[in-house]
GROMACS .gro file of C-alpha atoms in nm:
model
  235
    1UNK     CA    1  -1.656   4.019   3.762
    2UNK     CA    2  -1.419   4.140   3.493
    3UNK     CA    3  -1.118   3.991   3.676
    4UNK     CA    4  -1.296   3.657   3.723
    5UNK     CA    5  -1.381   3.643   3.353
    6UNK     CA    6  -1.025   3.727   3.262
    7UNK     CA    7  -0.893   3.453   3.490
    8UNK     CA    8  -1.116   3.191   3.328
    9UNK     CA    9  -1.017   3.301   2.980
   10UNK     CA   10  -0.648   3.290   3.068
   11UNK     CA   11  -0.685   2.936   3.199
   12UNK     CA   12  -0.860   2.842   2.875
   13UNK     CA   13  -0.585   3.008   2.676
   14UNK     CA   14  -0.326   2.796   2.856
   15UNK     CA   15  -0.493   2.476   2.741
   16UNK     CA   16  -0.545   2.605   2.389
   17UNK     CA   17  -0.185   2.722   2.355
   18UNK     CA   18  -0.069   2.376   2.453
   19UNK     CA   19  -0.301   2.220   2.196
   20UNK     CA   20  -0.166   2.455   1.932
   21UNK     CA   21   0.163   2.269   1.913
   22UNK     CA   22   0.207   2.103   1.576
   23UNK     CA   23   0.318   1.745   1.530
   24UNK     CA   24   0.636   1.804   1.331
   25UNK     CA   25   0.673   1.436   1.246
   26UNK     CA   26   0.407   1.473   0.978
   27UNK     CA   27   0.568   1.788   0.839
   28UNK     CA   28   0.879   1.621   0.704
   29UNK     CA   29   1.071   1.803   0.434
   30UNK     CA   30   0.980   1.676   0.089
   31UNK     CA   31   1.214   1.730  -0.205
   32UNK     CA   32   1.145   2.048  -0.400
   33UNK     CA   33   1.352   2.004  -0.718
   34UNK     CA   34   1.178   1.815  -0.996
   35UNK     CA   35   1.447   1.550  -1.060
   36UNK     CA   36   1.443   1.443  -0.695
   37UNK     CA   37   1.063   1.447  -0.686
   38UNK     CA   38   1.062   1.226  -0.996
   39UNK     CA   39   1.303   0.980  -0.830
   40UNK     CA   40   1.085   0.976  -0.519
   41UNK     CA   41   0.776   0.889  -0.722
   42UNK     CA   42   0.961   0.613  -0.906
   43UNK     CA   43   1.079   0.472  -0.573
   44UNK     CA   44   0.728   0.481  -0.427
   45UNK     CA   45   0.586   0.293  -0.727
   46UNK     CA   46   0.871   0.042  -0.715
   47UNK     CA   47   0.805  -0.034  -0.349
   48UNK     CA   48   0.431  -0.067  -0.407
   49UNK     CA   49   0.481  -0.312  -0.695
   50UNK     CA   50   0.680  -0.536  -0.461
   51UNK     CA   51   0.393  -0.588  -0.219
   52UNK     CA   52   0.246  -0.935  -0.152
   53UNK     CA   53  -0.066  -0.874  -0.364
   54UNK     CA   54   0.147  -0.825  -0.673
   55UNK     CA   55   0.363  -1.130  -0.600
   56UNK     CA   56   0.048  -1.344  -0.604
   57UNK     CA   57   0.033  -1.298  -0.981
   58UNK     CA   58   0.378  -1.452  -1.019
   59UNK     CA   59   0.267  -1.750  -0.812
   60UNK     CA   60  -0.044  -1.792  -1.029
   61UNK     CA   61   0.172  -1.788  -1.340
   62UNK     CA   62   0.404  -2.049  -1.186
   63UNK     CA   63   0.106  -2.265  -1.090
   64UNK     CA   64  -0.021  -2.247  -1.448
   65UNK     CA   65   0.319  -2.367  -1.571
   66UNK     CA   66   0.304  -2.666  -1.336
   67UNK     CA   67  -0.050  -2.741  -1.453
   68UNK     CA   68   0.064  -2.738  -1.817
   69UNK     CA   69   0.346  -2.983  -1.737
   70UNK     CA   70   0.103  -3.207  -1.550
   71UNK     CA   71  -0.135  -3.206  -1.847
   72UNK     CA   72   0.146  -3.299  -2.086
   73UNK     CA   73   0.243  -3.588  -1.861
   74UNK     CA   74  -0.105  -3.739  -1.902
   75UNK     CA   75   0.017  -3.900  -2.225
   76UNK     CA   76   0.257  -4.117  -2.027
   77UNK     CA   77  -0.030  -4.272  -1.832
   78UNK     CA   78  -0.137  -4.460  -2.147
   79UNK     CA   79   0.191  -4.644  -2.198
   80UNK     CA   80   0.210  -4.980  -2.019
   81UNK     CA   81   0.522  -5.190  -1.970
   82UNK     CA   82   0.525  -5.526  -1.790
   83UNK     CA   83   0.784  -5.797  -1.737
   84UNK     CA   84   0.763  -6.174  -1.691
   85UNK     CA   85   1.053  -6.267  -1.467
   86UNK     CA   86   1.090  -6.602  -1.288
   87UNK     CA   87   1.344  -6.879  -1.251
   88UNK     CA   88   1.276  -7.009  -1.602
   89UNK     CA   89   1.307  -6.682  -1.788
   90UNK     CA   90   1.609  -6.577  -1.585
   91UNK     CA   91   1.793  -6.903  -1.667
   92UNK     CA   92   1.687  -6.878  -2.032
   93UNK     CA   93   1.514  -7.211  -2.003
   94UNK     CA   94   1.347  -7.381  -2.302
   95UNK     CA   95   1.004  -7.353  -2.152
   96UNK     CA   96   0.825  -7.104  -2.377
   97UNK     CA   97   0.529  -7.082  -2.144
   98UNK     CA   98   0.674  -6.771  -1.983
   99UNK     CA   99   0.776  -6.599  -2.307
  100UNK     CA  100   0.795  -6.320  -2.407
  101UNK     CA  101   0.984  -6.185  -2.111
  102UNK     CA  102   0.867  -5.824  -2.160
  103UNK     CA  103   0.536  -5.681  -2.269
  104UNK     CA  104   0.464  -5.329  -2.390
  105UNK     CA  105   0.128  -5.179  -2.464
  106UNK     CA  106  -0.045  -4.854  -2.543
  107UNK     CA  107  -0.406  -4.772  -2.465
  108UNK     CA  108  -0.520  -4.424  -2.556
  109UNK     CA  109  -0.886  -4.323  -2.535
  110UNK     CA  110  -0.973  -4.125  -2.846
  111UNK     CA  111  -1.107  -3.840  -2.636
  112UNK     CA  112  -0.760  -3.772  -2.498
  113UNK     CA  113  -0.643  -3.655  -2.839
  114UNK     CA  114  -0.866  -3.356  -2.780
  115UNK     CA  115  -0.878  -3.339  -2.399
  116UNK     CA  116  -0.506  -3.341  -2.320
  117UNK     CA  117  -0.400  -3.077  -2.577
  118UNK     CA  118  -0.686  -2.857  -2.461
  119UNK     CA  119  -0.583  -2.901  -2.097
  120UNK     CA  120  -0.229  -2.794  -2.189
  121UNK     CA  121  -0.361  -2.492  -2.380
  122UNK     CA  122  -0.590  -2.401  -2.090
  123UNK     CA  123  -0.301  -2.411  -1.842
  124UNK     CA  124  -0.086  -2.195  -2.069
  125UNK     CA  125  -0.376  -1.953  -2.118
  126UNK     CA  126  -0.419  -1.924  -1.741
  127UNK     CA  127  -0.051  -1.832  -1.720
  128UNK     CA  128  -0.098  -1.560  -1.981
  129UNK     CA  129  -0.407  -1.435  -1.799
  130UNK     CA  130  -0.207  -1.407  -1.475
  131UNK     CA  131   0.064  -1.216  -1.660
  132UNK     CA  132  -0.180  -0.973  -1.821
  133UNK     CA  133  -0.366  -0.928  -1.493
  134UNK     CA  134  -0.039  -0.840  -1.326
  135UNK     CA  135   0.029  -0.574  -1.589
  136UNK     CA  136  -0.320  -0.430  -1.546
  137UNK     CA  137  -0.297  -0.428  -1.166
  138UNK     CA  138   0.049  -0.272  -1.185
  139UNK     CA  139  -0.082   0.020  -1.393
  140UNK     CA  140  -0.374   0.067  -1.153
  141UNK     CA  141  -0.149   0.048  -0.847
  142UNK     CA  142   0.095   0.296  -0.998
  143UNK     CA  143  -0.185   0.546  -1.048
  144UNK     CA  144  -0.311   0.491  -0.694
  145UNK     CA  145   0.036   0.542  -0.542
  146UNK     CA  146   0.099   0.862  -0.736
  147UNK     CA  147  -0.246   0.989  -0.643
  148UNK     CA  148  -0.182   0.907  -0.277
  149UNK     CA  149   0.148   1.095  -0.291
  150UNK     CA  150  -0.017   1.402  -0.444
  151UNK     CA  151  -0.286   1.385  -0.176
  152UNK     CA  152  -0.023   1.377   0.098
  153UNK     CA  153   0.181   1.657  -0.059
  154UNK     CA  154  -0.131   1.876  -0.096
  155UNK     CA  155  -0.245   1.812   0.262
  156UNK     CA  156   0.105   1.893   0.385
  157UNK     CA  157   0.104   2.223   0.196
  158UNK     CA  158  -0.243   2.313   0.324
  159UNK     CA  159  -0.130   2.260   0.681
  160UNK     CA  160   0.183   2.466   0.626
  161UNK     CA  161  -0.032   2.749   0.487
  162UNK     CA  162  -0.267   2.722   0.785
  163UNK     CA  163   0.001   2.760   1.053
  164UNK     CA  164   0.074   3.132   0.985
  165UNK     CA  165  -0.299   3.206   0.993
  166UNK     CA  166  -0.321   3.034   1.328
  167UNK     CA  167  -0.019   3.227   1.453
  168UNK     CA  168  -0.176   3.557   1.346
  169UNK     CA  169  -0.502   3.469   1.518
  170UNK     CA  170  -0.311   3.379   1.835
  171UNK     CA  171  -0.113   3.705   1.831
  172UNK     CA  172  -0.431   3.908   1.780
  173UNK     CA  173  -0.597   3.728   2.065
  174UNK     CA  174  -0.302   3.786   2.297
  175UNK     CA  175  -0.289   4.155   2.210
  176UNK     CA  176  -0.659   4.188   2.279
  177UNK     CA  177  -0.617   3.994   2.603
  178UNK     CA  178  -0.339   4.229   2.715
  179UNK     CA  179  -0.539   4.539   2.626
  180UNK     CA  180  -0.845   4.399   2.797
  181UNK     CA  181  -0.652   4.316   3.115
  182UNK     CA  182  -0.505   4.669   3.119
  183UNK     CA  183  -0.848   4.824   3.080
  184UNK     CA  184  -0.768   4.985   2.743
  185UNK     CA  185  -1.045   5.202   2.607
  186UNK     CA  186  -1.265   5.046   2.343
  187UNK     CA  187  -1.166   4.686   2.424
  188UNK     CA  188  -1.476   4.512   2.547
  189UNK     CA  189  -1.565   4.157   2.639
  190UNK     CA  190  -1.724   4.129   2.296
  191UNK     CA  191  -1.391   4.218   2.131
  192UNK     CA  192  -1.215   3.967   2.352
  193UNK     CA  193  -1.462   3.692   2.269
  194UNK     CA  194  -1.451   3.769   1.897
  195UNK     CA  195  -1.072   3.730   1.879
  196UNK     CA  196  -1.094   3.413   2.086
  197UNK     CA  197  -1.356   3.265   1.852
  198UNK     CA  198  -1.140   3.348   1.552
  199UNK     CA  199  -0.842   3.182   1.714
  200UNK     CA  200  -1.052   2.880   1.804
  201UNK     CA  201  -1.176   2.856   1.445
  202UNK     CA  202  -0.819   2.849   1.316
  203UNK     CA  203  -0.732   2.585   1.577
  204UNK     CA  204  -1.018   2.364   1.461
  205UNK     CA  205  -0.902   2.403   1.102
  206UNK     CA  206  -0.548   2.305   1.203
  207UNK     CA  207  -0.670   1.991   1.379
  208UNK     CA  208  -0.869   1.891   1.069
  209UNK     CA  209  -0.572   1.948   0.840
  210UNK     CA  210  -0.340   1.749   1.067
  211UNK     CA  211  -0.590   1.463   1.068
  212UNK     CA  212  -0.613   1.468   0.687
  213UNK     CA  213  -0.236   1.474   0.658
  214UNK     CA  214  -0.192   1.178   0.894
  215UNK     CA  215  -0.456   0.978   0.709
  216UNK     CA  216  -0.298   1.044   0.369
  217UNK     CA  217   0.044   0.950   0.509
  218UNK     CA  218  -0.091   0.625   0.651
  219UNK     CA  219  -0.259   0.542   0.318
  220UNK     CA  220   0.057   0.599   0.119
  221UNK     CA  221   0.278   0.409   0.363
  222UNK     CA  222   0.033   0.118   0.358
  223UNK     CA  223   0.084   0.089  -0.018
  224UNK     CA  224   0.464   0.099  -0.011
  225UNK     CA  225   0.523  -0.107   0.303
  226UNK     CA  226   0.750   0.142   0.483
  227UNK     CA  227   0.744   0.493   0.622
  228UNK     CA  228   0.804   0.800   0.410
  229UNK     CA  229   1.097   0.887   0.634
  230UNK     CA  230   1.265   0.558   0.537
  231UNK     CA  231   1.200   0.621   0.169
  232UNK     CA  232   1.347   0.971   0.180
  233UNK     CA  233   1.666   0.831   0.335
  234UNK     CA  234   1.708   0.605   0.033
  235UNK     CA  235   1.705   0.886  -0.224
   0.00000   0.00000   0.00000
């Protein structure tokens, strides 16, 4: 019975040991010196500010400029020019029926003296609103990017601190397993199970920390539009 139990536990240990392997792609080396860290943060913010959402503000400002020009051009719609050209006027004949040759006129509704200037001011105001909104969104996005970086860096450190604990739990479990298989005195099934449960607890914690690290990495990379590996190569 003892041998059968040991066999089952060893099989389980084989699967667990395989699962223990850490995805090293999420444990990239981050800069440690403060100047390089500062440059990294500046680069992350710079990349985030170049995303499509921020460029929309520039397009809104440009649209407001076009709208202001269109409003100014409304004045030209009230100037009328007409010509009276025919064989008599072209030949400078003496028939005054077709004179004058050219006619100019201006018809301006009084309301336009208020409406058109206000339309121009409104368009310019919309441009200023787009500019101020861009500044506000840029400050908010900067804070979000820096927060996302700190979240990733913290999750990375937590995982790195967890790995030695997992290694210790694994070593303790293997020592207990060896003693148990050799029939060492005082090593019972309860001891064996206790070390296995502790190891399993550390494994669960590792999986959770790896998940949190991946999520924080995905969040940050979504803001900057490229992977952290690519950013680090640019420093």
